Amino acid sequence: MKIICIGRNYADHAKEMKSEVPKEPVFFMKPDSAILQRGKAFFIPDFTNDVHHELEIVVKINRLGKNIEERFAHRYYDEVSLGIDFTARDVQAECKKKGLPWEKAKAFDGSAPVGSWKKKAELGDEESWMLELKKNGETVQKASASDMLFSVDSIISYVSQYVTLKIGDLIFTGTPSGVGPVAIGDQLEGFLNEEKLIQVRIK
Ligand code: MG
């Protein structure tokens, strides 16, 4: 399986990163080795001094698809969760400055914890989904999926023009504003519609 991540999918996050608001989805990938098993702690890697949390809605692809039309995209996933797109912000800044790919900053081991899954059918309309991240009990990121520049269906359609989607692939749909550094001892908790789906301890 592969992990496809959307960048800059909330205008307020693009702004806090001093990035342009994109006219079409920006995507990159993480390998399957980036998955952090549920319940496992996240260890800050040695090569960075500035790992940021990015809470994101994640969907799991349930059928094979290529060149999926947006109106049919909803048939390609039926489970939704939350994930954290851990990002070595200092390494990413260095890559960006040199015009290099971001993999070193984004694709490292354990950089993609994913929470427990909810049936899409039980969650109601995408516009009503609310995501929230608490760090040590304090809310640091909170947004509505309706703030996404590109909906899940439009992302599935767009990405599948370039990359065949397979059963089990995950799509991280981008993070809202409020990203920030994590430190050893921090406790992250992610909520979808006020239900806790993910919890990660930083070591
Ligand atoms: Mg992200």
PDB file of C-alpha atoms and ligand atoms in Angstrom:
ATOM      1  CA  MET A   1       0.000   0.000   0.000  1.00  0.00           C
ATOM      2  CA  LYS A   2       0.958   3.601  -0.361  1.00  0.00           C
ATOM      3  CA  ILE A   3       0.116   6.801   1.453  1.00  0.00           C
ATOM      4  CA  ILE A   4      -0.837   9.820  -0.591  1.00  0.00           C
ATOM      5  CA  CYS A   5      -0.766  13.154   1.191  1.00  0.00           C
ATOM      6  CA  ILE A   6      -2.324  16.411   0.089  1.00  0.00           C
ATOM      7  CA  GLY A   7      -0.470  19.623   0.866  1.00  0.00           C
ATOM      8  CA  ARG A   8      -1.996  23.075   1.409  1.00  0.00           C
ATOM      9  CA  ASN A   9      -5.617  21.940   1.399  1.00  0.00           C
ATOM     10  CA  TYR A  10      -6.752  24.578   3.896  1.00  0.00           C
ATOM     11  CA  ALA A  11      -6.224  28.206   2.962  1.00  0.00           C
ATOM     12  CA  ASP A  12      -5.417  29.226   6.550  1.00  0.00           C
ATOM     13  CA  HIS A  13      -2.614  26.636   6.749  1.00  0.00           C
ATOM     14  CA  ALA A  14      -1.182  27.689   3.361  1.00  0.00           C
ATOM     15  CA  LYS A  15      -1.155  31.216   4.795  1.00  0.00           C
ATOM     16  CA  GLU A  16       0.616  30.272   8.039  1.00  0.00           C
ATOM     17  CA  MET A  17       3.265  28.486   5.904  1.00  0.00           C
ATOM     18  CA  LYS A  18       3.540  31.584   3.702  1.00  0.00           C
ATOM     19  CA  SER A  19       2.676  29.330   0.760  1.00  0.00           C
ATOM     20  CA  GLU A  20       0.401  30.167  -2.144  1.00  0.00           C
ATOM     21  CA  VAL A  21      -3.145  28.821  -2.070  1.00  0.00           C
ATOM     22  CA  PRO A  22      -3.005  26.170  -4.804  1.00  0.00           C
ATOM     23  CA  LYS A  23      -5.308  26.093  -7.830  1.00  0.00           C
ATOM     24  CA  GLU A  24      -5.133  22.301  -8.028  1.00  0.00           C
ATOM     25  CA  PRO A  25      -4.282  19.732  -5.339  1.00  0.00           C
ATOM     26  CA  VAL A  26      -0.631  19.375  -4.346  1.00  0.00           C
ATOM     27  CA  PHE A  27       0.291  15.809  -3.459  1.00  0.00           C
ATOM     28  CA  PHE A  28       3.267  13.793  -2.261  1.00  0.00           C
ATOM     29  CA  MET A  29       3.674  10.283  -0.892  1.00  0.00           C
ATOM     30  CA  LYS A  30       4.901   8.399   2.132  1.00  0.00           C
ATOM     31  CA  PRO A  31       5.949   4.726   1.967  1.00  0.00           C
ATOM     32  CA  ASP A  32       4.235   1.990   3.996  1.00  0.00           C
ATOM     33  CA  SER A  33       7.167   2.108   6.444  1.00  0.00           C
ATOM     34  CA  ALA A  34       5.892   5.526   7.556  1.00  0.00           C
ATOM     35  CA  ILE A  35       2.867   3.934   9.232  1.00  0.00           C
ATOM     36  CA  LEU A  36       3.087   4.101  13.019  1.00  0.00           C
ATOM     37  CA  GLN A  37       1.243   1.162  14.553  1.00  0.00           C
ATOM     38  CA  ARG A  38      -1.699   2.233  16.681  1.00  0.00           C
ATOM     39  CA  GLY A  39      -0.772   2.672  20.313  1.00  0.00           C
ATOM     40  CA  LYS A  40       2.948   2.961  19.589  1.00  0.00           C
ATOM     41  CA  ALA A  41       4.854   6.054  20.705  1.00  0.00           C
ATOM     42  CA  PHE A  42       6.435   8.395  18.163  1.00  0.00           C
ATOM     43  CA  PHE A  43      10.193   8.828  18.592  1.00  0.00           C
ATOM     44  CA  ILE A  44      11.587  12.138  17.380  1.00  0.00           C
ATOM     45  CA  PRO A  45      14.277  11.215  14.828  1.00  0.00           C
ATOM     46  CA  ASP A  46      17.862  12.312  15.356  1.00  0.00           C
ATOM     47  CA  PHE A  47      18.061  14.290  12.100  1.00  0.00           C
ATOM     48  CA  THR A  48      15.590  16.978  13.111  1.00  0.00           C
ATOM     49  CA  ASN A  49      15.061  19.508  15.875  1.00  0.00           C
ATOM     50  CA  ASP A  50      11.658  20.679  14.730  1.00  0.00           C
ATOM     51  CA  VAL A  51       9.032  17.978  14.141  1.00  0.00           C
ATOM     52  CA  HIS A  52       5.560  19.435  13.627  1.00  0.00           C
ATOM     53  CA  HIS A  53       2.172  17.795  14.055  1.00  0.00           C
ATOM     54  CA  GLU A  54      -0.305  18.074  11.173  1.00  0.00           C
ATOM     55  CA  LEU A  55      -3.681  16.537  12.007  1.00  0.00           C
ATOM     56  CA  GLU A  56      -5.496  15.344   8.882  1.00  0.00           C
ATOM     57  CA  ILE A  57      -8.606  13.464   7.842  1.00  0.00           C
ATOM     58  CA  VAL A  58      -7.594  10.159   6.263  1.00  0.00           C
ATOM     59  CA  VAL A  59      -9.609   7.948   3.916  1.00  0.00           C
ATOM     60  CA  LYS A  60      -8.909   4.350   2.967  1.00  0.00           C
ATOM     61  CA  ILE A  61      -9.321   3.278  -0.667  1.00  0.00           C
ATOM     62  CA  ASN A  62     -11.484   0.162  -1.015  1.00  0.00           C
ATOM     63  CA  ARG A  63     -11.377  -0.537  -4.773  1.00  0.00           C
ATOM     64  CA  LEU A  64      -8.936  -0.371  -7.598  1.00  0.00           C
ATOM     65  CA  GLY A  65      -9.263   2.762  -9.668  1.00  0.00           C
ATOM     66  CA  LYS A  66      -7.657   4.940 -12.299  1.00  0.00           C
ATOM     67  CA  ASN A  67      -9.000   8.102 -13.944  1.00  0.00           C
ATOM     68  CA  ILE A  68     -11.899   8.113 -11.499  1.00  0.00           C
ATOM     69  CA  GLU A  69     -14.565  10.676 -12.293  1.00  0.00           C
ATOM     70  CA  GLU A  70     -15.331  12.956  -9.366  1.00  0.00           C
ATOM     71  CA  ARG A  71     -19.010  11.973  -9.371  1.00  0.00           C
ATOM     72  CA  PHE A  72     -18.029   8.332  -8.825  1.00  0.00           C
ATOM     73  CA  ALA A  73     -15.177   8.959  -6.368  1.00  0.00           C
ATOM     74  CA  HIS A  74     -17.386   8.430  -3.298  1.00  0.00           C
ATOM     75  CA  ARG A  75     -17.594   4.735  -4.230  1.00  0.00           C
ATOM     76  CA  TYR A  76     -13.862   4.315  -3.730  1.00  0.00           C
ATOM     77  CA  TYR A  77     -13.754   4.688   0.034  1.00  0.00           C
ATOM     78  CA  ASP A  78     -16.078   3.865   2.898  1.00  0.00           C
ATOM     79  CA  GLU A  79     -13.860   4.340   5.937  1.00  0.00           C
ATOM     80  CA  VAL A  80     -12.530   7.531   7.458  1.00  0.00           C
ATOM     81  CA  SER A  81     -10.022   8.189  10.223  1.00  0.00           C
ATOM     82  CA  LEU A  82      -7.533  10.762  11.429  1.00  0.00           C
ATOM     83  CA  GLY A  83      -3.812  10.705  10.898  1.00  0.00           C
ATOM     84  CA  ILE A  84      -0.869  12.869  11.821  1.00  0.00           C
ATOM     85  CA  ASP A  85       1.421  13.883   8.988  1.00  0.00           C
ATOM     86  CA  PHE A  86       4.560  14.333  11.112  1.00  0.00           C
ATOM     87  CA  THR A  87       6.866  16.750   9.342  1.00  0.00           C
ATOM     88  CA  ALA A  88      10.492  17.605  10.040  1.00  0.00           C
ATOM     89  CA  ARG A  89       9.901  21.293   9.429  1.00  0.00           C
ATOM     90  CA  ASP A  90      13.569  22.281   9.558  1.00  0.00           C
ATOM     91  CA  VAL A  91      14.482  19.609   7.003  1.00  0.00           C
ATOM     92  CA  GLN A  92      11.521  20.585   4.833  1.00  0.00           C
ATOM     93  CA  ALA A  93      12.567  24.243   4.876  1.00  0.00           C
ATOM     94  CA  GLU A  94      16.035  23.208   3.746  1.00  0.00           C
ATOM     95  CA  CYS A  95      14.587  21.065   0.918  1.00  0.00           C
ATOM     96  CA  LYS A  96      12.266  23.856  -0.187  1.00  0.00           C
ATOM     97  CA  LYS A  97      15.109  26.361  -0.229  1.00  0.00           C
ATOM     98  CA  LYS A  98      17.119  24.097  -2.519  1.00  0.00           C
ATOM     99  CA  GLY A  99      14.107  23.191  -4.669  1.00  0.00           C
ATOM    100  CA  LEU A 100      14.473  19.549  -3.663  1.00  0.00           C
ATOM    101  CA  PRO A 101      11.739  16.952  -2.980  1.00  0.00           C
ATOM    102  CA  TRP A 102      10.381  16.770   0.586  1.00  0.00           C
ATOM    103  CA  GLU A 103      10.726  13.045   1.261  1.00  0.00           C
ATOM    104  CA  LYS A 104      13.420  13.390   3.928  1.00  0.00           C
ATOM    105  CA  ALA A 105      11.101  15.712   5.846  1.00  0.00           C
ATOM    106  CA  LYS A 106       7.882  13.783   5.335  1.00  0.00           C
ATOM    107  CA  ALA A 107       8.400  10.101   4.521  1.00  0.00           C
ATOM    108  CA  PHE A 108      10.533   8.922   7.426  1.00  0.00           C
ATOM    109  CA  ASP A 109       9.690   5.894   9.577  1.00  0.00           C
ATOM    110  CA  GLY A 110       6.755   6.397  11.899  1.00  0.00           C
ATOM    111  CA  SER A 111       5.771   9.729  10.332  1.00  0.00           C
ATOM    112  CA  ALA A 112       2.218   8.580   9.614  1.00  0.00           C
ATOM    113  CA  PRO A 113       0.247   7.417  12.645  1.00  0.00           C
ATOM    114  CA  VAL A 114      -3.359   6.575  11.758  1.00  0.00           C
ATOM    115  CA  GLY A 115      -6.234   6.258  14.201  1.00  0.00           C
ATOM    116  CA  SER A 116      -9.154   3.860  14.398  1.00  0.00           C
ATOM    117  CA  TRP A 117     -11.601   3.764  11.493  1.00  0.00           C
ATOM    118  CA  LYS A 118     -15.151   5.028  11.246  1.00  0.00           C
ATOM    119  CA  LYS A 119     -17.658   4.009   8.594  1.00  0.00           C
ATOM    120  CA  LYS A 120     -18.223   6.951   6.291  1.00  0.00           C
ATOM    121  CA  ALA A 121     -21.954   6.177   6.291  1.00  0.00           C
ATOM    122  CA  GLU A 122     -22.063   6.847  10.058  1.00  0.00           C
ATOM    123  CA  LEU A 123     -20.330  10.213   9.818  1.00  0.00           C
ATOM    124  CA  GLY A 124     -22.859  12.134   7.740  1.00  0.00           C
ATOM    125  CA  ASP A 125     -21.948  14.686   5.083  1.00  0.00           C
ATOM    126  CA  GLU A 126     -18.302  15.530   4.618  1.00  0.00           C
ATOM    127  CA  GLU A 127     -19.153  19.223   5.188  1.00  0.00           C
ATOM    128  CA  SER A 128     -20.163  18.374   8.757  1.00  0.00           C
ATOM    129  CA  TRP A 129     -16.935  16.617   9.732  1.00  0.00           C
ATOM    130  CA  MET A 130     -14.974  18.447  12.420  1.00  0.00           C
ATOM    131  CA  LEU A 131     -11.394  17.636  13.263  1.00  0.00           C
ATOM    132  CA  GLU A 132      -9.558  18.727  16.387  1.00  0.00           C
ATOM    133  CA  LEU A 133      -6.107  18.084  17.818  1.00  0.00           C
ATOM    134  CA  LYS A 134      -5.283  18.509  21.472  1.00  0.00           C
ATOM    135  CA  LYS A 135      -1.707  18.721  22.653  1.00  0.00           C
ATOM    136  CA  ASN A 136      -1.375  17.973  26.353  1.00  0.00           C
ATOM    137  CA  GLY A 137      -5.095  18.611  26.705  1.00  0.00           C
ATOM    138  CA  GLU A 138      -5.131  21.967  24.909  1.00  0.00           C
ATOM    139  CA  THR A 139      -6.710  22.478  21.496  1.00  0.00           C
ATOM    140  CA  VAL A 140      -4.070  23.422  18.924  1.00  0.00           C
ATOM    141  CA  GLN A 141      -5.799  22.591  15.632  1.00  0.00           C
ATOM    142  CA  LYS A 142      -9.528  22.734  14.963  1.00  0.00           C
ATOM    143  CA  ALA A 143     -11.369  22.957  11.660  1.00  0.00           C
ATOM    144  CA  SER A 144     -14.259  21.793   9.579  1.00  0.00           C
ATOM    145  CA  ALA A 145     -13.767  19.572   6.545  1.00  0.00           C
ATOM    146  CA  SER A 146     -15.888  22.133   4.727  1.00  0.00           C
ATOM    147  CA  ASP A 147     -12.822  24.418   4.903  1.00  0.00           C
ATOM    148  CA  MET A 148     -10.869  22.068   2.641  1.00  0.00           C
ATOM    149  CA  LEU A 149     -10.019  23.660  -0.695  1.00  0.00           C
ATOM    150  CA  PHE A 150     -10.429  20.275  -2.398  1.00  0.00           C
ATOM    151  CA  SER A 151     -13.024  17.741  -1.241  1.00  0.00           C
ATOM    152  CA  VAL A 152     -12.189  14.077  -0.736  1.00  0.00           C
ATOM    153  CA  ASP A 153     -13.948  13.200  -4.002  1.00  0.00           C
ATOM    154  CA  SER A 154     -12.065  15.817  -5.994  1.00  0.00           C
ATOM    155  CA  ILE A 155      -8.771  14.634  -4.471  1.00  0.00           C
ATOM    156  CA  ILE A 156      -9.488  10.997  -5.383  1.00  0.00           C
ATOM    157  CA  SER A 157     -10.384  12.028  -8.917  1.00  0.00           C
ATOM    158  CA  TYR A 158      -7.345  14.262  -9.310  1.00  0.00           C
ATOM    159  CA  VAL A 159      -4.758  11.867  -7.889  1.00  0.00           C
ATOM    160  CA  SER A 160      -6.107   8.898  -9.871  1.00  0.00           C
ATOM    161  CA  GLN A 161      -5.265  10.675 -13.115  1.00  0.00           C
ATOM    162  CA  TYR A 162      -1.606  10.162 -12.224  1.00  0.00           C
ATOM    163  CA  VAL A 163      -1.472   7.226  -9.841  1.00  0.00           C
ATOM    164  CA  THR A 164      -3.592   4.061  -9.818  1.00  0.00           C
ATOM    165  CA  LEU A 165      -5.348   3.757  -6.482  1.00  0.00           C
ATOM    166  CA  LYS A 166      -5.353   0.321  -4.907  1.00  0.00           C
ATOM    167  CA  ILE A 167      -7.262  -1.316  -2.084  1.00  0.00           C
ATOM    168  CA  GLY A 168      -5.761  -0.269   1.232  1.00  0.00           C
ATOM    169  CA  ASP A 169      -4.096   2.907  -0.007  1.00  0.00           C
ATOM    170  CA  LEU A 170      -4.501   5.839   2.377  1.00  0.00           C
ATOM    171  CA  ILE A 171      -5.091   9.451   1.480  1.00  0.00           C
ATOM    172  CA  PHE A 172      -4.144  12.134   4.014  1.00  0.00           C
ATOM    173  CA  THR A 173      -6.273  15.112   3.001  1.00  0.00           C
ATOM    174  CA  GLY A 174      -4.219  18.027   4.337  1.00  0.00           C
ATOM    175  CA  THR A 175      -4.001  19.922   7.593  1.00  0.00           C
ATOM    176  CA  PRO A 176      -5.678  23.087   8.860  1.00  0.00           C
ATOM    177  CA  SER A 177      -3.775  25.876  10.594  1.00  0.00           C
ATOM    178  CA  GLY A 178      -2.297  25.487  14.053  1.00  0.00           C
ATOM    179  CA  VAL A 179       0.576  23.173  13.166  1.00  0.00           C
ATOM    180  CA  GLY A 180       3.426  23.338  15.630  1.00  0.00           C
ATOM    181  CA  PRO A 181       6.373  21.530  17.178  1.00  0.00           C
ATOM    182  CA  VAL A 182       6.204  18.460  19.386  1.00  0.00           C
ATOM    183  CA  ALA A 183       8.528  17.732  22.302  1.00  0.00           C
ATOM    184  CA  ILE A 184       9.428  14.625  24.238  1.00  0.00           C
ATOM    185  CA  GLY A 185       6.659  13.858  26.713  1.00  0.00           C
ATOM    186  CA  ASP A 186       3.876  15.505  24.683  1.00  0.00           C
ATOM    187  CA  GLN A 187       0.571  13.727  24.333  1.00  0.00           C
ATOM    188  CA  LEU A 188      -1.406  14.257  21.106  1.00  0.00           C
ATOM    189  CA  GLU A 189      -5.083  13.374  20.833  1.00  0.00           C
ATOM    190  CA  GLY A 190      -7.128  13.724  17.654  1.00  0.00           C
ATOM    191  CA  PHE A 191     -10.906  13.974  17.560  1.00  0.00           C
ATOM    192  CA  LEU A 192     -13.307  13.557  14.657  1.00  0.00           C
ATOM    193  CA  ASN A 193     -16.738  14.973  15.449  1.00  0.00           C
ATOM    194  CA  GLU A 194     -15.615  15.044  19.093  1.00  0.00           C
ATOM    195  CA  GLU A 195     -14.815  11.323  19.168  1.00  0.00           C
ATOM    196  CA  LYS A 196     -11.216  10.483  19.978  1.00  0.00           C
ATOM    197  CA  LEU A 197      -9.775   8.355  17.165  1.00  0.00           C
ATOM    198  CA  ILE A 198      -6.054   8.802  17.631  1.00  0.00           C
ATOM    199  CA  GLN A 199      -3.625   9.231  20.470  1.00  0.00           C
ATOM    200  CA  VAL A 200       0.162   9.479  20.141  1.00  0.00           C
ATOM    201  CA  ARG A 201       2.783   9.928  22.824  1.00  0.00           C
ATOM    202  CA  ILE A 202       6.018  11.681  21.833  1.00  0.00           C
ATOM    203  CA  LYS A 203       9.303  10.156  22.943  1.00  0.00           C
TER     204      LYS A 203
HETATM  205 MG    MG B   1       0.219  17.487   5.789  1.00  0.00          MG
END
